[in-house]
Amino acid sequence: MGTTRSPREPDESQRHTKIQFASTMQRAMSLRLRLLQRPVRQLAPGARRASSKAADFADILYGQDTGVRTVTFNRPEKLNALTLPMAQHLTQRLHKLEANATVNAIVFSGSGGKAFCAGGDIRALADNGKDPATRQVALDFFRHEYRLNYLLATTEKPIISFLNGVTMGGGVGLSMHGKFVVATEKTLFAMPETAIGFFPDVGASYLLPRLGRRLVEGEDYVADVPKSQALKGQGLGTYLALTGERLKGHEVIGLGLATHYLPTSEYETLVHHLTGLEFADNVPQEERDEIIHEALEELETDEAFQEIDPGEWIMWNCVLMVLSDGGCFFFSAF
């Protein structure tokens, strides 16, 4: 007679699949840790000056006239896609701004009217990765991008990301780590990596599973919500990670991914309004953040939310309630 097996005991194929999956995840995490721990390759002095100068005058534009500094990603022909020189230069500039007591806030935006930032320059990464002579450049890009994301998440300077167009992949990493995220009617938000067999990176693998926690703790000035809404947030993060769903601006604010919503035409008004704010010396950072939050709220109008369709709102909430019931628990466990 054949040997009987308990119904709860997984068969050999299931056990092999689980072991193989765990091994793959372990190798991926090990590779990322090695990349982050490697020393940054130093460029020749002339090369460093050239790349910084190019980024300063072409790829990133900085406004330095007031206590509110503007950072504009300026590669409109590439939907403001991020490159290694851009990541290096922005990191250096942010360190300087962080040490400057006269800087009260930093505003990120994209030029060209179509994109905030469409992510990393995939074409450049692919080209560099194919050539052994330039493969290190591709690896350096990810290392610098992760360090930049960490800096954005830990700096005390309030960062306001104005999502005036496509915001995907690395663009999500540039925006979501800051304290304030302003959605607009032009926002198109997604982490599309799963469509090509990858997993959400550049900080989204950290942020999305914790989206419910961000909601319930009131981080980034998301409106106070009950615990049930936090569960919906966890489901939302899982859903976005697994599907790469593209969200429009009114969906981004409606689902709690953004803190505020303004028309793109209000960008100059936003900067001017923030510039007029006065901060007392040695005021706690929490109070500074609250002042900026209230200033952003003053600019919001009811017209900004007219794009939200009630039927679509109900549909989204139904989807999130289903996701929060534990059917998709894997990402929330990390």
mmCIF file of C-alpha atoms in Angstrom:
data_model
loop_
_atom_site.group_PDB
_atom_site.id
_atom_site.type_symbol
_atom_site.label_atom_id
_atom_site.label_comp_id
_atom_site.label_asym_id
_atom_site.label_seq_id
_atom_site.Cartn_x
_atom_site.Cartn_y
_atom_site.Cartn_z
ATOM 1 C CA MET A 1 0.000 0.000 0.000
ATOM 2 C CA GLY A 2 1.118 3.551 -0.636
ATOM 3 C CA THR A 3 2.064 5.799 2.222
ATOM 4 C CA THR A 4 -0.702 8.174 3.252
ATOM 5 C CA ARG A 5 0.110 11.817 3.881
ATOM 6 C CA SER A 6 -1.609 14.241 6.200
ATOM 7 C CA PRO A 7 -3.741 16.752 4.262
ATOM 8 C CA ARG A 8 -1.805 19.557 5.931
ATOM 9 C CA GLU A 9 1.570 18.204 4.912
ATOM 10 C CA PRO A 10 2.816 19.985 1.736
ATOM 11 C CA ASP A 11 3.894 17.763 -1.123
ATOM 12 C CA GLU A 12 7.452 17.744 -2.437
ATOM 13 C CA SER A 13 6.764 20.188 -5.291
ATOM 14 C CA GLN A 14 5.254 22.761 -2.917
ATOM 15 C CA ARG A 15 8.175 22.410 -0.533
ATOM 16 C CA HIS A 16 10.648 22.812 -3.401
ATOM 17 C CA THR A 17 8.854 25.940 -4.665
ATOM 18 C CA LYS A 18 8.934 27.579 -1.229
ATOM 19 C CA ILE A 19 12.620 26.776 -0.757
ATOM 20 C CA GLN A 20 13.452 28.082 -4.234
ATOM 21 C CA PHE A 21 11.505 31.322 -3.631
ATOM 22 C CA ALA A 22 13.175 31.899 -0.256
ATOM 23 C CA SER A 23 16.595 31.268 -1.793
ATOM 24 C CA THR A 24 15.925 33.752 -4.599
ATOM 25 C CA MET A 25 14.801 36.459 -2.165
ATOM 26 C CA GLN A 26 17.857 35.834 0.020
ATOM 27 C CA ARG A 27 20.218 36.190 -2.945
ATOM 28 C CA ALA A 28 18.504 39.405 -4.042
ATOM 29 C CA MET A 29 18.741 40.978 -0.598
ATOM 30 C CA SER A 30 22.358 39.837 -0.238
ATOM 31 C CA LEU A 31 23.252 41.477 -3.555
ATOM 32 C CA ARG A 32 21.631 44.755 -2.520
ATOM 33 C CA LEU A 33 23.490 44.773 0.776
ATOM 34 C CA ARG A 34 26.807 44.179 -0.997
ATOM 35 C CA LEU A 35 26.125 47.034 -3.399
ATOM 36 C CA LEU A 36 25.282 49.420 -0.581
ATOM 37 C CA GLN A 37 28.342 48.449 1.446
ATOM 38 C CA ARG A 38 30.849 48.841 -1.360
ATOM 39 C CA PRO A 39 32.886 52.052 -1.312
ATOM 40 C CA VAL A 40 31.792 54.661 -3.822
ATOM 41 C CA ARG A 41 34.099 54.759 -6.821
ATOM 42 C CA GLN A 42 35.899 58.087 -6.955
ATOM 43 C CA LEU A 43 36.000 59.860 -10.297
ATOM 44 C CA ALA A 44 38.979 61.802 -11.493
ATOM 45 C CA PRO A 45 38.830 65.441 -10.302
ATOM 46 C CA GLY A 46 38.195 66.733 -13.798
ATOM 47 C CA ALA A 47 35.438 64.229 -14.419
ATOM 48 C CA ARG A 48 33.747 65.084 -11.107
ATOM 49 C CA ARG A 49 33.735 68.782 -11.911
ATOM 50 C CA ALA A 50 32.359 68.155 -15.373
ATOM 51 C CA SER A 51 29.479 65.968 -14.223
ATOM 52 C CA SER A 52 28.541 68.347 -11.391
ATOM 53 C CA LYS A 53 28.661 71.345 -13.665
ATOM 54 C CA ALA A 54 26.489 69.640 -16.267
ATOM 55 C CA ALA A 55 23.931 68.663 -13.660
ATOM 56 C CA ASP A 56 23.989 72.126 -12.094
ATOM 57 C CA PHE A 57 23.283 73.993 -15.320
ATOM 58 C CA ALA A 58 21.313 71.443 -17.292
ATOM 59 C CA ASP A 59 19.824 68.444 -15.528
ATOM 60 C CA ILE A 60 18.843 70.077 -12.224
ATOM 61 C CA LEU A 61 17.967 73.729 -11.720
ATOM 62 C CA TYR A 62 18.229 75.320 -8.274
ATOM 63 C CA GLY A 63 16.548 78.468 -6.998
ATOM 64 C CA GLN A 64 18.542 80.165 -4.231
ATOM 65 C CA ASP A 65 16.990 83.565 -3.720
ATOM 66 C CA THR A 66 15.024 82.967 -0.515
ATOM 67 C CA GLY A 67 14.576 80.679 2.463
ATOM 68 C CA VAL A 68 12.530 78.414 0.207
ATOM 69 C CA ARG A 69 14.856 76.633 -2.210
ATOM 70 C CA THR A 70 13.486 75.110 -5.394
ATOM 71 C CA VAL A 71 14.856 71.993 -7.082
ATOM 72 C CA THR A 72 13.664 71.410 -10.651
ATOM 73 C CA PHE A 73 14.485 68.199 -12.508
ATOM 74 C CA ASN A 74 15.313 69.415 -15.989
ATOM 75 C CA ARG A 75 15.450 66.635 -18.580
ATOM 76 C CA PRO A 76 12.008 67.129 -20.151
ATOM 77 C CA GLU A 77 12.922 65.199 -23.301
ATOM 78 C CA LYS A 78 13.496 62.154 -21.031
ATOM 79 C CA LEU A 79 10.542 62.907 -18.730
ATOM 80 C CA ASN A 80 13.108 64.147 -16.194
ATOM 81 C CA ALA A 81 14.536 60.647 -15.734
ATOM 82 C CA LEU A 82 17.209 60.410 -13.059
ATOM 83 C CA THR A 83 20.875 59.770 -13.911
ATOM 84 C CA LEU A 84 23.971 59.055 -11.824
ATOM 85 C CA PRO A 85 25.315 62.646 -12.052
ATOM 86 C CA MET A 86 21.889 63.958 -11.007
ATOM 87 C CA ALA A 87 21.739 61.654 -7.975
ATOM 88 C CA GLN A 88 25.290 62.605 -6.971
ATOM 89 C CA HIS A 89 24.752 66.316 -7.377
ATOM 90 C CA LEU A 90 21.378 66.397 -5.622
ATOM 91 C CA THR A 91 22.826 64.492 -2.663
ATOM 92 C CA GLN A 92 25.680 66.979 -2.356
ATOM 93 C CA ARG A 93 23.315 69.936 -2.609
ATOM 94 C CA LEU A 94 20.902 68.540 -0.020
ATOM 95 C CA HIS A 95 23.738 68.112 2.465
ATOM 96 C CA LYS A 96 24.580 71.797 2.013
ATOM 97 C CA LEU A 97 20.956 72.864 2.368
ATOM 98 C CA GLU A 98 20.560 70.768 5.491
ATOM 99 C CA ALA A 99 23.472 72.608 7.099
ATOM 100 C CA ASN A 100 22.111 76.028 6.081
ATOM 101 C CA ALA A 101 20.019 77.537 8.889
ATOM 102 C CA THR A 102 18.426 80.078 6.515
ATOM 103 C CA VAL A 103 16.702 77.343 4.480
ATOM 104 C CA ASN A 104 13.158 76.766 5.726
ATOM 105 C CA ALA A 105 11.835 74.438 3.030
ATOM 106 C CA ILE A 106 12.751 72.759 -0.260
ATOM 107 C CA VAL A 107 10.331 72.374 -3.174
ATOM 108 C CA PHE A 108 10.832 69.637 -5.795
ATOM 109 C CA SER A 109 9.209 69.798 -9.242
ATOM 110 C CA GLY A 110 9.812 68.748 -12.840
ATOM 111 C CA SER A 111 10.250 70.879 -15.947
ATOM 112 C CA GLY A 112 8.519 70.551 -19.298
ATOM 113 C CA GLY A 113 4.926 70.193 -18.126
ATOM 114 C CA LYS A 114 4.738 66.411 -18.619
ATOM 115 C CA ALA A 115 6.643 64.804 -15.769
ATOM 116 C CA PHE A 116 7.849 65.245 -12.213
ATOM 117 C CA CYS A 117 10.313 62.368 -12.655
ATOM 118 C CA ALA A 118 9.674 59.163 -14.604
ATOM 119 C CA GLY A 119 12.279 57.232 -12.595
ATOM 120 C CA GLY A 120 15.794 56.175 -13.430
ATOM 121 C CA ASP A 121 17.056 56.537 -16.986
ATOM 122 C CA ILE A 122 16.512 52.894 -17.945
ATOM 123 C CA ARG A 123 18.050 53.288 -21.404
ATOM 124 C CA ALA A 124 21.285 54.648 -19.940
ATOM 125 C CA LEU A 125 21.327 51.904 -17.299
ATOM 126 C CA ALA A 126 20.830 49.207 -19.928
ATOM 127 C CA ASP A 127 23.533 50.622 -22.190
ATOM 128 C CA ASN A 128 26.006 50.911 -19.327
ATOM 129 C CA GLY A 129 25.148 47.445 -18.053
ATOM 130 C CA LYS A 130 25.848 45.793 -21.405
ATOM 131 C CA ASP A 131 29.375 47.168 -21.657
ATOM 132 C CA PRO A 132 31.863 45.719 -19.127
ATOM 133 C CA ALA A 133 33.778 48.986 -19.273
ATOM 134 C CA THR A 134 30.785 50.986 -17.984
ATOM 135 C CA ARG A 135 28.921 48.358 -15.960
ATOM 136 C CA GLN A 136 30.197 49.880 -12.724
ATOM 137 C CA VAL A 137 28.390 53.118 -13.612
ATOM 138 C CA ALA A 138 25.054 51.274 -13.567
ATOM 139 C CA LEU A 139 25.842 49.773 -10.167
ATOM 140 C CA ASP A 140 26.967 53.165 -8.854
ATOM 141 C CA PHE A 141 23.631 54.637 -9.918
ATOM 142 C CA PHE A 142 21.594 52.350 -7.672
ATOM 143 C CA ARG A 143 23.947 52.820 -4.741
ATOM 144 C CA HIS A 144 23.768 56.607 -5.002
ATOM 145 C CA GLU A 145 20.014 56.550 -5.550
ATOM 146 C CA TYR A 146 19.419 54.545 -2.375
ATOM 147 C CA ARG A 147 21.655 56.877 -0.401
ATOM 148 C CA LEU A 148 19.738 59.820 -1.822
ATOM 149 C CA ASN A 149 16.423 58.223 -0.788
ATOM 150 C CA TYR A 150 17.763 57.710 2.725
ATOM 151 C CA LEU A 151 18.819 61.347 2.916
ATOM 152 C CA LEU A 152 15.371 62.495 1.759
ATOM 153 C CA ALA A 153 13.737 60.344 4.426
ATOM 154 C CA THR A 154 15.949 61.527 7.280
ATOM 155 C CA THR A 155 16.608 65.210 6.595
ATOM 156 C CA GLU A 156 14.941 67.647 8.977
ATOM 157 C CA LYS A 157 14.336 70.156 6.201
ATOM 158 C CA PRO A 158 10.709 70.036 5.019
ATOM 159 C CA ILE A 159 10.579 68.813 1.418
ATOM 160 C CA ILE A 160 7.488 69.575 -0.651
ATOM 161 C CA SER A 161 7.240 67.444 -3.804
ATOM 162 C CA PHE A 162 5.011 69.041 -6.447
ATOM 163 C CA LEU A 163 3.907 66.147 -8.677
ATOM 164 C CA ASN A 164 3.277 68.091 -11.869
ATOM 165 C CA GLY A 165 3.226 65.092 -14.214
ATOM 166 C CA VAL A 166 4.461 61.515 -14.524
ATOM 167 C CA THR A 167 5.767 60.235 -11.182
ATOM 168 C CA MET A 168 6.964 56.648 -11.456
ATOM 169 C CA GLY A 169 9.672 54.362 -10.121
ATOM 170 C CA GLY A 170 12.556 56.506 -8.953
ATOM 171 C CA GLY A 171 10.273 59.540 -9.125
ATOM 172 C CA VAL A 172 8.134 57.944 -6.422
ATOM 173 C CA GLY A 173 11.291 57.477 -4.358
ATOM 174 C CA LEU A 174 12.208 61.149 -4.791
ATOM 175 C CA SER A 175 8.761 62.332 -3.701
ATOM 176 C CA MET A 176 7.312 59.929 -1.132
ATOM 177 C CA HIS A 177 10.188 60.086 1.351
ATOM 178 C CA GLY A 178 9.624 63.790 1.978
ATOM 179 C CA LYS A 179 7.146 65.231 4.465
ATOM 180 C CA PHE A 180 4.764 66.826 1.974
ATOM 181 C CA VAL A 181 3.480 65.465 -1.337
ATOM 182 C CA VAL A 182 1.317 67.723 -3.507
ATOM 183 C CA ALA A 183 -0.723 65.948 -6.179
ATOM 184 C CA THR A 184 -2.017 67.836 -9.223
ATOM 185 C CA GLU A 185 -4.390 67.249 -12.129
ATOM 186 C CA LYS A 186 -1.351 66.148 -14.179
ATOM 187 C CA THR A 187 -0.068 63.560 -11.697
ATOM 188 C CA LEU A 188 0.310 60.014 -13.041
ATOM 189 C CA PHE A 189 1.636 57.869 -10.201
ATOM 190 C CA ALA A 190 2.846 54.249 -10.323
ATOM 191 C CA MET A 191 5.496 51.711 -9.405
ATOM 192 C CA PRO A 192 5.504 49.807 -12.734
ATOM 193 C CA GLU A 193 8.385 47.398 -12.062
ATOM 194 C CA THR A 194 6.196 44.299 -11.782
ATOM 195 C CA ALA A 195 5.181 44.703 -15.429
ATOM 196 C CA ILE A 196 8.723 43.709 -16.455
ATOM 197 C CA GLY A 197 9.263 41.081 -13.787
ATOM 198 C CA PHE A 198 10.990 43.254 -11.175
ATOM 199 C CA PHE A 199 9.803 44.292 -7.723
ATOM 200 C CA PRO A 200 9.215 47.861 -6.498
ATOM 201 C CA ASP A 201 12.495 49.375 -5.364
ATOM 202 C CA VAL A 202 14.046 52.802 -4.603
ATOM 203 C CA GLY A 203 12.263 52.948 -1.280
ATOM 204 C CA ALA A 204 8.826 51.800 -2.429
ATOM 205 C CA SER A 205 9.576 48.322 -1.087
ATOM 206 C CA TYR A 206 9.836 50.046 2.304
ATOM 207 C CA LEU A 207 7.033 52.598 1.963
ATOM 208 C CA LEU A 208 4.234 50.572 0.394
ATOM 209 C CA PRO A 209 4.015 47.818 3.040
ATOM 210 C CA ARG A 210 3.996 50.524 5.722
ATOM 211 C CA LEU A 211 1.410 52.742 4.080
ATOM 212 C CA GLY A 212 -1.237 51.759 6.637
ATOM 213 C CA ARG A 213 1.097 52.687 9.479
ATOM 214 C CA ARG A 214 1.742 56.084 7.873
ATOM 215 C CA LEU A 215 -2.008 56.683 7.710
ATOM 216 C CA VAL A 216 -2.883 55.691 11.256
ATOM 217 C CA GLU A 217 0.022 57.545 12.857
ATOM 218 C CA GLY A 218 -0.799 60.692 10.926
ATOM 219 C CA GLU A 219 2.655 60.891 9.371
ATOM 220 C CA ASP A 220 3.184 63.434 6.595
ATOM 221 C CA TYR A 221 0.006 65.194 7.726
ATOM 222 C CA VAL A 222 -2.432 62.708 6.267
ATOM 223 C CA ALA A 223 -5.779 63.463 7.909
ATOM 224 C CA ASP A 224 -6.573 61.576 11.101
ATOM 225 C CA VAL A 225 -8.260 58.292 10.266
ATOM 226 C CA PRO A 226 -9.572 55.307 12.229
ATOM 227 C CA LYS A 227 -7.643 52.058 12.509
ATOM 228 C CA SER A 228 -9.819 50.472 9.818
ATOM 229 C CA GLN A 229 -8.509 53.043 7.356
ATOM 230 C CA ALA A 230 -4.950 52.056 8.255
ATOM 231 C CA LEU A 231 -5.776 48.476 7.301
ATOM 232 C CA LYS A 232 -7.053 49.764 3.983
ATOM 233 C CA GLY A 233 -3.756 51.572 3.574
ATOM 234 C CA GLN A 234 -1.848 48.339 4.064
ATOM 235 C CA GLY A 235 -4.022 46.716 1.423
ATOM 236 C CA LEU A 236 -3.455 49.660 -0.891
ATOM 237 C CA GLY A 237 0.318 49.355 -0.605
ATOM 238 C CA THR A 238 0.124 45.657 -1.405
ATOM 239 C CA TYR A 239 -2.159 46.309 -4.346
ATOM 240 C CA LEU A 240 0.086 48.985 -5.851
ATOM 241 C CA ALA A 241 3.191 46.862 -5.350
ATOM 242 C CA LEU A 242 1.728 43.780 -7.027
ATOM 243 C CA THR A 243 -0.161 45.411 -9.899
ATOM 244 C CA GLY A 244 1.715 48.591 -10.823
ATOM 245 C CA GLU A 245 -1.665 50.334 -10.982
ATOM 246 C CA ARG A 246 -1.461 53.855 -12.408
ATOM 247 C CA LEU A 247 -3.151 56.523 -10.324
ATOM 248 C CA LYS A 248 -4.246 59.987 -11.378
ATOM 249 C CA GLY A 249 -3.826 63.004 -9.155
ATOM 250 C CA HIS A 250 -7.290 62.925 -7.595
ATOM 251 C CA GLU A 251 -6.787 59.229 -6.816
ATOM 252 C CA VAL A 252 -3.399 59.890 -5.243
ATOM 253 C CA ILE A 253 -4.876 62.448 -2.833
ATOM 254 C CA GLY A 254 -8.086 60.478 -2.332
ATOM 255 C CA LEU A 255 -6.203 57.357 -1.297
ATOM 256 C CA GLY A 256 -3.875 59.166 1.089
ATOM 257 C CA LEU A 257 -0.645 58.905 -0.911
ATOM 258 C CA ALA A 258 -0.412 62.691 -1.178
ATOM 259 C CA THR A 259 -0.837 65.209 1.603
ATOM 260 C CA HIS A 260 -2.301 68.038 -0.493
ATOM 261 C CA TYR A 261 -3.808 68.740 -3.920
ATOM 262 C CA LEU A 262 -3.245 71.859 -6.037
ATOM 263 C CA PRO A 263 -3.614 72.737 -9.730
ATOM 264 C CA THR A 264 -0.301 72.879 -11.586
ATOM 265 C CA SER A 265 -0.992 76.548 -12.340
ATOM 266 C CA GLU A 266 -0.547 77.275 -8.627
ATOM 267 C CA TYR A 267 3.128 76.303 -8.485
ATOM 268 C CA GLU A 268 4.491 79.857 -8.483
ATOM 269 C CA THR A 269 1.825 80.867 -5.976
ATOM 270 C CA LEU A 270 2.892 77.965 -3.772
ATOM 271 C CA VAL A 271 6.557 78.990 -3.792
ATOM 272 C CA HIS A 272 5.672 82.649 -3.211
ATOM 273 C CA HIS A 273 3.318 81.724 -0.368
ATOM 274 C CA LEU A 274 5.951 79.583 1.336
ATOM 275 C CA THR A 275 8.559 82.299 0.875
ATOM 276 C CA GLY A 276 6.389 84.704 2.845
ATOM 277 C CA LEU A 277 6.270 82.466 5.904
ATOM 278 C CA GLU A 278 8.107 83.614 9.007
ATOM 279 C CA PHE A 279 9.765 81.221 11.427
ATOM 280 C CA ALA A 280 10.994 82.219 14.862
ATOM 281 C CA ASP A 281 14.574 81.344 15.729
ATOM 282 C CA ASN A 282 15.063 77.916 17.292
ATOM 283 C CA VAL A 283 11.429 76.948 16.726
ATOM 284 C CA PRO A 284 11.012 73.144 16.981
ATOM 285 C CA GLN A 285 10.898 71.322 13.668
ATOM 286 C CA GLU A 286 7.405 70.001 14.437
ATOM 287 C CA GLU A 287 6.104 73.567 14.615
ATOM 288 C CA ARG A 288 7.823 74.465 11.345
ATOM 289 C CA ASP A 289 6.177 71.492 9.678
ATOM 290 C CA GLU A 290 2.781 72.490 11.042
ATOM 291 C CA ILE A 291 3.189 76.036 9.713
ATOM 292 C CA ILE A 292 3.998 74.693 6.244
ATOM 293 C CA HIS A 293 1.099 72.241 6.416
ATOM 294 C CA GLU A 294 -1.335 75.045 7.232
ATOM 295 C CA ALA A 295 0.119 77.208 4.457
ATOM 296 C CA LEU A 296 -0.473 74.442 1.923
ATOM 297 C CA GLU A 297 -4.015 73.941 3.191
ATOM 298 C CA GLU A 298 -4.739 77.640 2.683
ATOM 299 C CA LEU A 299 -4.035 77.242 -1.038
ATOM 300 C CA GLU A 300 -6.332 74.242 -1.483
ATOM 301 C CA THR A 301 -9.819 74.892 -2.875
ATOM 302 C CA ASP A 302 -12.945 72.800 -3.303
ATOM 303 C CA GLU A 303 -12.505 72.970 -7.075
ATOM 304 C CA ALA A 304 -9.375 70.846 -6.793
ATOM 305 C CA PHE A 305 -11.457 67.825 -5.736
ATOM 306 C CA GLN A 306 -14.169 68.027 -8.397
ATOM 307 C CA GLU A 307 -12.371 65.399 -10.492
ATOM 308 C CA ILE A 308 -13.118 62.728 -7.880
ATOM 309 C CA ASP A 309 -16.010 60.637 -9.140
ATOM 310 C CA PRO A 310 -18.234 59.357 -6.271
ATOM 311 C CA GLY A 311 -18.725 55.996 -7.970
ATOM 312 C CA GLU A 312 -14.989 55.587 -8.459
ATOM 313 C CA TRP A 313 -14.390 56.545 -4.834
ATOM 314 C CA ILE A 314 -16.803 53.845 -3.651
ATOM 315 C CA MET A 315 -15.165 51.280 -5.958
ATOM 316 C CA TRP A 316 -11.697 52.044 -4.580
ATOM 317 C CA ASN A 317 -12.877 51.737 -0.995
ATOM 318 C CA CYS A 318 -14.488 48.375 -1.755
ATOM 319 C CA VAL A 319 -11.233 47.138 -3.300
ATOM 320 C CA LEU A 320 -9.227 48.321 -0.304
ATOM 321 C CA MET A 321 -11.612 46.717 2.177
ATOM 322 C CA VAL A 322 -11.222 43.383 0.391
ATOM 323 C CA LEU A 323 -7.445 43.735 0.395
ATOM 324 C CA SER A 324 -7.400 44.620 4.094
ATOM 325 C CA ASP A 325 -9.146 41.414 5.134
ATOM 326 C CA GLY A 326 -5.920 39.431 4.987
ATOM 327 C CA GLY A 327 -6.221 38.007 1.485
ATOM 328 C CA CYS A 328 -2.995 39.725 0.480
ATOM 329 C CA PHE A 329 -0.813 39.511 3.555
ATOM 330 C CA PHE A 330 2.629 38.776 2.179
ATOM 331 C CA PHE A 331 3.909 42.342 1.677
ATOM 332 C CA SER A 332 2.363 43.580 4.924
ATOM 333 C CA ALA A 333 4.476 41.058 6.817
ATOM 334 C CA PHE A 334 7.700 42.801 5.867
#
